[in-house]
Amino acid sequence: MKSSAIFFFACILLAVFTSRSETPFDFGRVSDEEIDLEYYRAKYPGEPAVIIADIADSKFTFNNSSRRFQYIFNREIRLIILDELGLGYGDFPIYYYQGPNGSEEIQRLRGHIYNREGNRVRRTRINQRAGYTNDAGNNIKEFIIPFPEVRPGSIIELRYQIASDFLFNMRSWRFQWEIPVEHSEYVVNLPSFFNYMARFKGFFELDVNEQQPTIETFRYTQQIQNYGQKIDGQTYNLTTPSTRFRWVTKDLPGMKEEPFTDNIYNYLGHIYFEMVSEEFPDMEPKHYTTTWQDVSKHMMDRDEFGKYLQDAAMASRHFVPPGTFNSEIEAIRWALNEISSNITWDEDAARYADKTPSEVVNRGFGNSAEINLMLVALLRNLNLQAYPVVTSTVDNGELFSESPTISQWDYVVVQVRIPGKEPILLDATVHHPIPGYLPQRAINGRGRLIDPQLNEWVNLESNINQELTKKYNLRLDEMGNLNGELNYQYEGFGAYNLMQELAKNNDEDILKSFARKTGAAISNFNIEKSDTLNPKITVNADIFIPDYAQSLGNELIIPALLFETLEDNPFTAPDRLYPITFPHTGTNRIIFEIELPENMKVSHLPDSKKSAWGRFSYEYIFEKENNKLILQATNQNTTRIVNASRYNSFRSFMERMINDNADNILLEVR
Amino acid sequence: MHKKLILIISCLVFGIFTSSGQEYAVEKIDSLLLENAHAVIREYHTQVEIRSRNRVQKKITYVVTVLNERGSHFADLGVGYDSFRKVRNLKGTLYDKNGEKIRDMHRREFLDTQRYSDYALYSENRIIRATHNERTYPFTIQYEYTVNYSITAFLDFPWIPVDDMHLAAEQASFTFDTPDDFEFRHKAVHTDILPRVKPHGRNRKHHTWELTNIKAIPREDFMPSVFDLTPHIFFSPNAFTYGKYQGNMQSWKEIGQWINLLNDGKQDLNQQSIQKVQELTAGMSDTLDIIRAIYQYAQSHTRYVAILLGVGGYQPEPASSVAQMGYGECKALSNYTVALLNAAGIKAHYTLIQHGQQIVQIDPDFPSNYFNHVIVCVPLENDTIWLETTNQLLPMGFIGAGNMDRYALVVTDEGGVLTRTPPVVAEKNNVNQFLTAALNTNGIARISLRKEFNGISISNRILPSRSTNNNQIEFFRESAGLNQLFIEHIDYQLKGKLNPSITKEADFVLQNYSRTAGDRIIFRPLMLEASLTAPAQTQQRYNDFRLPSTVLYSDSVLWQLPGNYKPIQLPDNTNLETPFGIYRLHYQTHNDDNTLTLKRELKINGGLFRADAYHDFREFLREIQRADRNQVILREVN
């Protein structure tokens, strides 16, 4: 067929200009020396598997049958499995897009597994028909091939090609994994028609970072209408300057996720692309995301965003206010509650709506865009200045850069402005929304306000703290029994987050882990919740803990902070390349007031201690007042982030914090 | 005049059509059924009609009122189907709290997807899921559907209308419509109800069971399985059909014969595999050595991958396929291992078993298909060797607590033989630790320990015993729960041929292990990897409780105390003997070398205990917890 001949031709031309460099492996052949399990185990102790080489390239072609440009992505990967924990790498996934407007195709799939058998290396081919497909969400599919005969010492290799019509998001490339990668390489041949924004992310150095000008030629055949039929007309050669990029990394260590990490993918080395514009000769250039203005326009032009917002003005009239409001904030609270209680979030983080506003109202559920855009519309109906703000959730990762983008957003929240006051952020996807508070998933850097007139960044971080104060008013007797009351007060994000959790659980569950740990009998449980603008939750209960104090002869020992003693340092890794991220700033206070019997005296009370590190601090106060012990622990952080460069110092600080709280109080019974 | 009449009539008519809704009004539910319930089944009617050997139809009507968000999942529906089952006429309707109809469910709300659990790679099974999105509680949802089967093996049974916690039921019924010549057995558990039997049509009869007012069960710690708690009926057909296979479940022997039928021809090793077997076992005379060599070969060349194909997942993939692909699930791997052993001249048998937490108690007098797993049984003259083929790390003969102490159906050439797998004997399942430590006045403790795991207690340590040293250090660091830990040496070794044990040796240093209090030193002499926590105190235990298999722990600890420091007073010794187990902790000081020794013994008895014993059980655990955490105070004496 004619088109295939042209394609073949184009391929030859391209091949001349884009010859591949020396590959570190010869696909289809593994020598006896290469399949050396002991060597790899010694070089990478403790690793379940190692990627020997992962090499890919992307190039553009013109597909005459579909009359569109496509890009072709080729990849070859080889890895070796080092122990039983690595056997899972024998089920290798290939990701591709399959959506309402088309899908990518996997082609030219080949793979082998090599196993040592005595002195020989046996090669087995994969069976493509053994592969199967999973849904990975967001229109991404996962095609998995289980390799046969996988065992420690096996080398697997895979080669495939993906032809894609979706030029907007040229495939990002991941250099770094949770296991070591010896050689990773990505080559991109970019004709001048297409302008992409590319960004690197992670902690690594490129071994090769090349950019070479080249020339590419595309053939396309014009189509002419001829008596109702389309026939081939002239064939044109389109020759254009092009750039060949080549990036290589060597010996990247595996990076595993440690505690208090927002999203490990933010830190694994990779490169990401987004199309900025298309410029064909003799045609108007088409801008996608060169400016934020473009982004705004593009989103407002879409049915799933701009039009949805428009139609929502009508649909939200379904929600009728009870009368007039005394203040803007009252109106905002009403609107927020109205949407939250009538439309349930279906757990889908989305920047675009899937349904129409009236469907959302009728069916009573929606994704994050559908809910919060509806809230914007409702607020506007009440004559309030409300705007949608697109964000990237924590799971979706942080933004690559400040450059204008659309595809990096996966969530929508709302900003409302009251004249003379600070703007307020809203999210109606939670059970108990409060103006100014966003759920944890949405607090991730900055979002972007989308509006034809206004064009600005919106800071999603809040200066609202997470506050918790636990008070224990107890009496200790000679047998070591503790009797008394507890009072917990949650404020700020402490109250907001707890309120959402309680919507799914029993209120009494708050004290469940306390009861388990101490063996306390709990009675008269009482909880008060107020979700006013300054939310607060107060918990009261009577507690009885028999035999809490250990008696040794006529002495009693109790830990200085009793059952609130901190015991574990979560930071056990010897080093860390990426920052520590705590969920909120705030203060935790614990206060014990323990009444002692008349005939008991304190024979040892630890010294009060305090320490600070950057914007973290703690203080332990141990005091005695007549026959009462007053024990206090306060710890505070006024920042969420600890830079990786200060990890070891911070880790020592945490060790000190745990050490300083681990003392004992000795009491003597006369 | 006419208009008025029409109005009245239409109101009446309207009234007739809507009144049926009110029966689902939430206020009609008896308050007793609301206790501990997140949802209440209003009606759950199942009708099974056996039309012929190859045609069975099941009709279900399921109406549930969801009381709050925690019961939301009870209103989700999953109906599985495959080449032997087809689903028809699936409908859903939503009602509000007054029993008024809100709407019918849309086609789009029924999602048809491939069904497989986390462990299965691929399955021919598919499932239709309905996920409602109602958020206004309470609400009621009604589902109706029909399943057409081309088998009569009844793998969906038993009939258990309330199969989860926090779910109550107003009425549930099961009707079996069978031809007179269709024989089956039934057994009621946790209920005395008997079926109503009556003739129906020509040469057919109806068996109907009805249950009403089943109360909800709250979820508590140490829960037994739901089959231990709620009423259910077991069914077992005599003659049945499954695809082109015919079988009979009347006896264990015949069930085994059916399995033989399914497995016929599947032990087809090629010449290469047979030769391999011969190479491996050349020159071996000891039967145990031969079995071990073959078992380890199979383990190292295969891995567990669940692929549920063929006869609804009842037939194994042929041995030749496992040999080639290197993976399979329990049926295929076990069948493959049997084939290899047979090729070596050792008689081995494919064995069905119910693996795991003992969900359903097998009744030897009620033969049926209770099984969810396959292992291998090798009967020898003086012993029986059992092999678990899906785990590459297990030492030979060790099948784990999930396979022990229960009935298994050994499939011999003549048919099935119901046998018991080895019991879990406390004395053989023990963990012994010998720890010597030295404490100095700066709070630094140097520890040297040796810990031996025997019997089922090796399960949690098999992985580190097969890992690199780096991983062993990681494993220890994470499992020990010790602060400021500096590991000098760690080693996990797997020893023993038939009754394997794992020995762990570790040398490490802890900083700030003891604290000073004025002129005294305080420290905790027991270092335990897993601290026992007592369950939270509840007002009153509702359910009986089940404790896991018995393991015996014994610890010998020797502390070299610093300089002239001696304990002022030792904590009291503890001696507890209860139906739930025993616990002893004894302290002793030795003046001549200034050492402190501790001996600790703990045994928790596995088994099912009555709800009213729970309070005492809690007390037992709390006393252990307290004693384990005791500290010792030292003072300098001159």
XYZ file of C-alpha atoms in Angstrom, chain A residues 83 96 290 356 482 543 664:
7
model
C 16.148 -12.499 45.424
C -0.838 3.225 27.805
C 2.635 29.413 26.753
C -23.720 18.019 33.462
C -5.018 5.944 88.832
C -10.942 6.957 83.488
C 10.960 8.091 85.812
